[in-house]
Each structure stands twice: as C-alpha cells, then as structure tokens.
C-alpha cells in the first residue's frame, strides 16, 4: 500500500494543529500558569485554544482542491470543509463560554479535551471509511464522557458522566457490530464500495447491520428511543460541557449519520408507503424521527428546569433533522447543514444566558427566570431571540431553517403521502414547541420576580457573547444567503 505522506499531512493539517495546540495549552497550564488565578488560567487557555482553532480554519480555507487519500480514508471537498469550519467556529464559542466558568481548577485538561474532541469531529466528517468513522466517534465520545464529569465537587456531574459512558459504551458496541457485519457483507470498509455490494431484497444479515447502525448513530444524536442519556447529561454536566455536547458534536454526528445512511446504505432504503411498504432503513428512520418529534415536544411541556427543557427540545429537533436523512437525496444535505448550524448557534446562546443566570441564582429552575426582564433586560431579549428561533418564528434563523428543511423533504419525493404526513406532523409539533418556549418568556416578561430578587449583574463578557449570538440568529434569519452561499449544493 503506497501512502502519499505529503497528502496525508495536508489533509490532516487542521487536526495536527489542534493536537499541538492542546499539548501547548496543557504544558503551559501545568508549568508557568500553575500558581496563577483561575480566571487568568481560563483566559490564557481559552485564548490559546481559540487561536489554534482559528489557525485550523485558516489551513482549511487555504485548501481548494477536492482530494482523497487511500480511497476515502481521508478526503476533502467544499462540503466537508464547510462542516469542519462550522465545527471549529462552534468550538471557539464553547472555549469562550468555558473561560467564564469556575467549575474546575483543571483548566488545561478541559481545554485539551475540547480540542481533542474537535479534532475527532474533524476526522469524523472527513472520511468515508467505517474504521476511521468508528475511531473518530470514540475519540469524540471519550472526551465528552470526561467533560461531563468535570465539576468534581458535584456528585450529580459524576452520575451524569457515568450514565453517559455506560450507555455510550453500549451504543458503541452496537455500532461496531453493525460495521463488522457490513465489512463481512462487502469485504470493504469504504461506504461507496459497501453500497455497491448491497442488493435487494435485503438478507437477514444486512437487516441486522442496518438496525445495529441505527442504534449506534441514533444514540449519538439523541434520537428517541435512544435519547435516555440526554436529559441527565444536559441537567448535571457543567454548562460549557453541556453546550459543547448540544452544539458542535451534533453537527458532526448528523453529518456522518447522513453520509453513512445515504452513501453506505444506498440501495437498501426501502419505502414507507402503506400500500407499497418495502423493508429498509428509511421506514425505521422515519419511525425514529416520528417518535423523537412527538415524545420530545410533549415531555418538554412538563419540565421545570431550563436545562431539561432544552434537552427534550433537542430530542424533538433531532426528529426534524432526521427527516432530511429520511428523504435521502443529495439536495437534502444543504437544508440539514443550515438547520443544524443555526440550531447549534441558538443552543449555545441559551447556554450562555443560562450560565449568567445560574451564576447569580445557583439554579436553572424556571422559577429563577421570573421577572428576568426587569432584572436583566438585555439577557432576556437575547434569550427570547434564541427560544423563538428554536420555535421557528420569523424572521429568525430557526424559521427559515425549518421552512427550508420541510420544503426540501417534500420536494425530494413529489407525491409521496408518507413524506407529506411526516412534514405535517413536524409542523404540528413545532406549534406544540411554541407553547413551552412561550412559557419561559411568560416567566421573564409577565411573572413577578421574587421579593428578595436582586438585579442581575452578569459578566460583561457573557452579555457580549449572548448579544453576538442573538445578532447572528437575527441576521441569518433575515439574510439566510449569508450562510447558504458557503454550503455547496444549497439552493
């Protein structure tokens, strides 16, 4: 096997930059900055980590060609570069959010994990090889398991991490088993070669491989009924860790989900029509999307804390995004990417406001948001923008994301009643979501604050970060072409 090491170094340059930056941050934190204040250590580590991400972005923008190494083990094209740049940008926001935290004294280790998780995501989206997909997913997952337990004084943080790790280990076993069956069926780990080896009607081994793969990848995106880890992790993990799990990792996971199903299982789609039902992965994924939308939205209604509400909302949004994969055409990838990137920005914005409120009240209970508009009017306005965007209210980015996604799903299969009904249910569930988002806003603008409640004095940095994210949500809603023009194939 002849390996072009110059091409390998070129394709892996962003990941190499992140790995070197992570080691530099850890070395500085454990040596020169060891006796400095926590705030100083967080500021230096986050700025260095952000600089590494910016350097990786610059290295990606310098690439222009479409190149592949070892038949898809590593590759790059405009779509992959867009996803990688989006992941790096979200990682920078996470690092900036983490810099305002006080939940740990192991700052170098935290930044190291964020950067290594980011490197794992970059490898994950830049391959069409099952082995590299699995190794990249586990690099990402192991980092996230540890990050969830980074608030060491909190037993609940350790519990969330243990729950995440145990269920994640089980899902990895299912995924590896499914991948091994695919290798046995095709004698290849390349997604395109696997799809060329699949023939209908489906044989029992292929059906088992499809089910195992859906279980493994469904866990990564918190789709029902594989969602059980999400509420606990969102609730008990440190804010920066939960924000990273809810944003950057979702972008990478949904992209690889689309790649595996639409490339690796091409030819085994099946059909969802009642009169012409054909077994395949599309009916199974359609059912997963339906359950996610209904369960996520209905259970979110009864939540009493903002973290758990956002967790169940994320499960519902996973159902919406899965519709793009159910449609399984190349033109559905653009709407999926626009949706997940704008969703990640809104979610990071919510966690930014949440960190400011938690820092003052020590709780994420919805009762803490009573009268927030009088105590912190700017943060209330920003949080309203994020919530209304997730609900799909114009002219915010969330509205165009849902409209673009739903229209593309219907257009992918004109005349398909099953796809039409899925979109109708998605729109109905979006209306349900508006109810519980408005409940939070009602507390902020209508409910009276507690008698002993004092005006919030959030860190100026958090206010600026929340304001910038809110401005981005409004701007991308009013002028979606600012993002669409960077997404190859977007219409």
Tab-separated table of C-alpha atoms in Angstrom, residues 112-364:
chain	number	residue	atom	x	y	z
A	112	UNK	CA	-7.181	19.773	25.957
A	113	UNK	CA	-10.347	17.645	25.884
A	114	UNK	CA	-12.299	20.261	23.917
A	115	UNK	CA	-9.545	20.467	21.303
A	116	UNK	CA	-9.115	16.681	21.065
A	117	UNK	CA	-12.880	16.256	20.734
A	118	UNK	CA	-12.819	18.865	17.965
A	119	UNK	CA	-10.005	17.009	16.208
A	120	UNK	CA	-12.058	13.819	16.455
A	121	UNK	CA	-15.009	15.605	14.845
A	122	UNK	CA	-12.822	16.905	12.020
A	123	UNK	CA	-11.633	13.380	11.257
A	124	UNK	CA	-15.212	12.110	11.559
A	125	UNK	CA	-16.592	14.338	8.812
A	126	UNK	CA	-13.546	13.938	6.528
A	127	UNK	CA	-13.760	10.192	5.921
A	128	UNK	CA	-15.877	7.616	4.139
A	129	UNK	CA	-14.232	4.657	5.854
A	130	UNK	CA	-16.044	2.702	8.584
A	131	UNK	CA	-12.914	2.149	10.664
A	132	UNK	CA	-11.988	5.835	10.752
A	133	UNK	CA	-15.624	6.757	11.445
A	134	UNK	CA	-15.684	4.476	14.468
A	135	UNK	CA	-12.302	5.603	15.815
A	136	UNK	CA	-13.229	9.262	15.359
A	137	UNK	CA	-16.591	8.776	17.077
A	138	UNK	CA	-14.909	7.139	20.050
A	139	UNK	CA	-12.266	9.889	20.254
A	140	UNK	CA	-15.105	12.394	20.397
A	141	UNK	CA	-17.225	10.344	22.781
A	142	UNK	CA	-14.472	9.589	25.306
A	143	UNK	CA	-13.664	13.297	25.520
A	144	UNK	CA	-17.340	14.139	26.088
A	145	UNK	CA	-17.721	11.473	28.797
A	146	UNK	CA	-14.865	13.038	30.771
A	147	UNK	CA	-16.057	16.603	30.186
A	148	UNK	CA	-19.464	15.729	31.612
A	149	UNK	CA	-17.796	14.869	34.952
A	150	UNK	CA	-15.541	17.926	35.134
A	151	UNK	CA	-17.401	19.517	38.028
A	152	UNK	CA	-15.637	17.296	40.556
A	153	UNK	CA	-17.382	18.551	43.740
A	154	UNK	CA	-20.750	17.629	42.221
A	155	UNK	CA	-21.901	14.028	42.626
A	156	UNK	CA	-24.595	14.721	40.039
A	157	UNK	CA	-21.953	15.611	37.457
A	158	UNK	CA	-20.190	12.297	38.099
A	159	UNK	CA	-23.509	10.470	37.850
A	160	UNK	CA	-24.309	12.119	34.509
A	161	UNK	CA	-20.884	11.194	33.183
A	162	UNK	CA	-21.218	7.579	34.328
A	163	UNK	CA	-24.668	7.294	32.757
A	164	UNK	CA	-23.376	8.829	29.539
A	165	UNK	CA	-20.370	6.496	29.499
A	166	UNK	CA	-22.320	3.287	30.171
A	167	UNK	CA	-24.988	3.951	27.584
A	168	UNK	CA	-22.382	5.299	25.167
A	169	UNK	CA	-20.301	2.138	25.554
A	170	UNK	CA	-23.338	0.011	24.767
A	171	UNK	CA	-24.164	2.092	21.683
A	172	UNK	CA	-20.544	1.818	20.512
A	173	UNK	CA	-20.795	-1.974	20.788
A	174	UNK	CA	-23.946	-1.974	18.669
A	175	UNK	CA	-22.334	0.300	16.095
A	176	UNK	CA	-19.160	-1.778	15.906
A	177	UNK	CA	-21.194	-4.946	15.492
A	178	UNK	CA	-23.175	-3.358	12.665
A	179	UNK	CA	-19.994	-2.140	10.966
A	180	UNK	CA	-18.412	-5.592	11.255
A	181	UNK	CA	-21.437	-7.133	9.527
A	182	UNK	CA	-21.144	-4.552	6.748
A	183	UNK	CA	-17.497	-5.487	6.295
A	184	UNK	CA	-18.447	-9.142	6.160
A	185	UNK	CA	-21.069	-8.465	3.506
A	186	UNK	CA	-18.898	-6.284	1.278
A	187	UNK	CA	-15.291	-7.151	2.156
A	188	UNK	CA	-14.657	-3.411	2.380
A	189	UNK	CA	-14.831	-0.570	4.884
A	190	UNK	CA	-15.447	2.088	2.218
A	191	UNK	CA	-19.015	3.418	2.186
A	192	UNK	CA	-19.290	3.554	-1.609
A	193	UNK	CA	-17.975	0.010	-2.039
A	194	UNK	CA	-20.364	-1.209	0.653
A	195	UNK	CA	-23.350	0.297	-1.156
A	196	UNK	CA	-22.208	-1.351	-4.395
A	197	UNK	CA	-22.314	-4.732	-2.632
A	198	UNK	CA	-25.846	-4.308	-1.279
A	199	UNK	CA	-28.575	-5.990	-3.276
A	200	UNK	CA	-32.299	-6.142	-2.723
A	201	UNK	CA	-34.238	-7.917	-1.375
A	202	UNK	CA	-32.408	-7.472	1.900
A	203	UNK	CA	-30.849	-10.510	3.521
A	204	UNK	CA	-31.128	-11.061	7.299
A	205	UNK	CA	-27.511	-10.106	7.950
A	206	UNK	CA	-27.959	-6.751	6.214
A	207	UNK	CA	-31.152	-6.083	8.175
A	208	UNK	CA	-29.278	-6.715	11.424
A	209	UNK	CA	-26.463	-4.410	10.239
A	210	UNK	CA	-28.988	-1.652	9.484
A	211	UNK	CA	-30.622	-1.981	12.908
A	212	UNK	CA	-27.284	-2.013	14.747
A	213	UNK	CA	-26.046	1.030	12.834
A	214	UNK	CA	-29.246	2.971	13.509
A	215	UNK	CA	-28.945	2.182	17.215
A	216	UNK	CA	-25.333	3.346	17.371
A	217	UNK	CA	-25.803	6.545	15.399
A	218	UNK	CA	-29.239	7.265	16.891
A	219	UNK	CA	-27.635	7.390	20.331
A	220	UNK	CA	-25.061	9.941	19.169
A	221	UNK	CA	-27.770	12.378	18.013
A	222	UNK	CA	-30.111	11.679	20.976
A	223	UNK	CA	-32.983	10.443	18.807
A	224	UNK	CA	-35.816	8.574	20.532
A	225	UNK	CA	-35.919	5.842	21.743
A	226	UNK	CA	-32.136	6.211	22.223
A	227	UNK	CA	-32.410	9.561	23.968
A	228	UNK	CA	-32.360	8.450	27.606
A	229	UNK	CA	-28.911	9.884	28.340
A	230	UNK	CA	-29.636	13.421	27.137
A	231	UNK	CA	-31.822	14.927	29.938
A	232	UNK	CA	-29.466	13.798	32.694
A	233	UNK	CA	-26.321	14.979	30.920
A	234	UNK	CA	-27.811	18.344	29.952
A	235	UNK	CA	-29.029	18.805	33.534
A	236	UNK	CA	-25.934	17.828	35.511
A	237	UNK	CA	-22.896	18.401	33.266
A	238	UNK	CA	-21.000	21.708	33.582
A	239	UNK	CA	-22.502	24.415	31.387
A	240	UNK	CA	-19.617	24.534	28.908
A	241	UNK	CA	-19.592	20.736	28.583
A	242	UNK	CA	-23.344	20.536	28.047
A	243	UNK	CA	-23.167	23.359	25.499
A	244	UNK	CA	-20.440	21.551	23.567
A	245	UNK	CA	-22.401	18.280	23.585
A	246	UNK	CA	-25.504	20.115	22.361
A	247	UNK	CA	-23.812	22.047	19.559
A	248	UNK	CA	-20.558	21.024	17.889
A	249	UNK	CA	-20.927	17.292	18.455
A	250	UNK	CA	-24.424	17.374	16.956
A	251	UNK	CA	-23.154	18.989	13.743
A	252	UNK	CA	-20.547	16.258	13.239
A	253	UNK	CA	-22.875	13.426	14.272
A	254	UNK	CA	-25.734	14.405	11.968
A	255	UNK	CA	-23.374	14.883	9.041
A	256	UNK	CA	-21.831	11.431	9.444
A	257	UNK	CA	-25.326	9.977	10.008
A	258	UNK	CA	-26.327	11.364	6.597
A	259	UNK	CA	-23.144	10.043	4.972
A	260	UNK	CA	-23.427	6.531	6.383
A	261	UNK	CA	-27.099	6.080	5.537
A	262	UNK	CA	-27.213	7.836	2.164
A	263	UNK	CA	-23.857	6.559	0.864
A	264	UNK	CA	-23.182	3.319	2.705
A	265	UNK	CA	-26.751	2.004	2.626
A	266	UNK	CA	-27.700	3.297	-0.829
A	267	UNK	CA	-29.813	0.587	-2.402
A	268	UNK	CA	-31.292	-0.564	0.912
A	269	UNK	CA	-33.612	2.375	1.519
A	270	UNK	CA	-36.960	0.594	1.300
A	271	UNK	CA	-40.186	2.596	1.217
A	272	UNK	CA	-42.575	3.982	3.823
A	273	UNK	CA	-45.812	3.901	1.810
A	274	UNK	CA	-48.597	1.882	3.434
A	275	UNK	CA	-49.691	0.349	0.146
A	276	UNK	CA	-46.148	-0.225	-1.129
A	277	UNK	CA	-44.145	-0.821	2.027
A	278	UNK	CA	-40.640	-2.173	1.370
A	279	UNK	CA	-38.305	-3.096	4.219
A	280	UNK	CA	-35.170	-0.968	4.518
A	281	UNK	CA	-33.621	1.733	6.648
A	282	UNK	CA	-35.958	4.550	5.552
A	283	UNK	CA	-39.076	3.134	7.332
A	284	UNK	CA	-37.060	2.528	10.501
A	285	UNK	CA	-35.541	6.002	10.451
A	286	UNK	CA	-38.916	7.587	9.678
A	287	UNK	CA	-40.350	5.892	12.778
A	288	UNK	CA	-37.384	7.137	14.836
A	289	UNK	CA	-37.959	10.686	13.577
A	290	UNK	CA	-41.684	10.498	14.342
A	291	UNK	CA	-41.177	9.231	17.891
A	292	UNK	CA	-38.473	11.853	18.528
A	293	UNK	CA	-40.690	14.732	17.394
A	294	UNK	CA	-43.740	13.641	19.363
A	295	UNK	CA	-42.025	12.449	22.545
A	296	UNK	CA	-39.521	15.300	22.725
A	297	UNK	CA	-42.111	18.041	22.396
A	298	UNK	CA	-44.753	16.511	24.659
A	299	UNK	CA	-42.356	15.718	27.509
A	300	UNK	CA	-40.736	19.168	27.249
A	301	UNK	CA	-44.070	20.714	28.239
A	302	UNK	CA	-43.876	19.376	31.813
A	303	UNK	CA	-40.239	20.262	32.528
A	304	UNK	CA	-39.466	22.619	35.400
A	305	UNK	CA	-35.815	23.417	34.644
A	306	UNK	CA	-34.420	25.137	31.561
A	307	UNK	CA	-31.680	22.550	31.046
A	308	UNK	CA	-34.078	19.603	30.880
A	309	UNK	CA	-36.464	21.605	28.717
A	310	UNK	CA	-33.660	22.232	26.218
A	311	UNK	CA	-32.667	18.554	26.385
A	312	UNK	CA	-36.149	17.352	25.456
A	313	UNK	CA	-36.344	20.098	22.854
A	314	UNK	CA	-33.083	18.762	21.379
A	315	UNK	CA	-34.669	15.322	21.059
A	316	UNK	CA	-37.555	16.894	19.133
A	317	UNK	CA	-35.163	18.813	16.884
A	318	UNK	CA	-33.289	15.568	16.200
A	319	UNK	CA	-36.575	14.254	14.805
A	320	UNK	CA	-36.906	17.248	12.481
A	321	UNK	CA	-33.340	16.875	11.223
A	322	UNK	CA	-33.731	13.140	10.652
A	323	UNK	CA	-36.416	13.968	8.067
A	324	UNK	CA	-33.634	15.223	5.782
A	325	UNK	CA	-31.944	11.822	6.040
A	326	UNK	CA	-35.247	10.016	5.516
A	327	UNK	CA	-35.623	11.955	2.242
A	328	UNK	CA	-32.096	10.674	1.301
A	329	UNK	CA	-31.310	12.822	-1.718
A	330	UNK	CA	-28.133	14.925	-2.173
A	331	UNK	CA	-30.145	18.167	-2.184
A	332	UNK	CA	-31.360	17.448	1.365
A	333	UNK	CA	-27.840	17.831	2.744
A	334	UNK	CA	-27.811	21.628	2.351
A	335	UNK	CA	-31.006	22.155	4.393
A	336	UNK	CA	-29.709	19.722	7.018
A	337	UNK	CA	-26.469	21.663	7.397
A	338	UNK	CA	-28.209	25.037	7.546
A	339	UNK	CA	-30.624	23.707	10.171
A	340	UNK	CA	-28.053	22.103	12.429
A	341	UNK	CA	-25.603	25.037	12.290
A	342	UNK	CA	-28.270	27.630	13.162
A	343	UNK	CA	-29.691	25.295	15.808
A	344	UNK	CA	-26.227	24.954	17.351
A	345	UNK	CA	-25.795	28.739	17.450
A	346	UNK	CA	-29.161	29.179	19.187
A	347	UNK	CA	-28.408	26.436	21.692
A	348	UNK	CA	-25.027	27.956	22.540
A	349	UNK	CA	-26.813	31.262	23.061
A	350	UNK	CA	-29.267	29.668	25.501
A	351	UNK	CA	-26.426	28.115	27.490
A	352	UNK	CA	-24.650	31.494	27.568
A	353	UNK	CA	-27.689	33.141	29.170
A	354	UNK	CA	-28.187	30.105	31.386
A	355	UNK	CA	-24.623	30.388	32.699
A	356	UNK	CA	-25.189	34.044	33.563
A	357	UNK	CA	-28.432	33.289	35.433
A	358	UNK	CA	-27.013	30.224	37.176
A	359	UNK	CA	-24.011	32.234	38.304
A	360	UNK	CA	-26.365	34.621	40.091
A	361	UNK	CA	-29.073	32.263	41.375
A	362	UNK	CA	-27.231	28.940	41.596
A	363	UNK	CA	-30.107	27.139	39.854
A	364	UNK	CA	-31.576	26.553	36.410
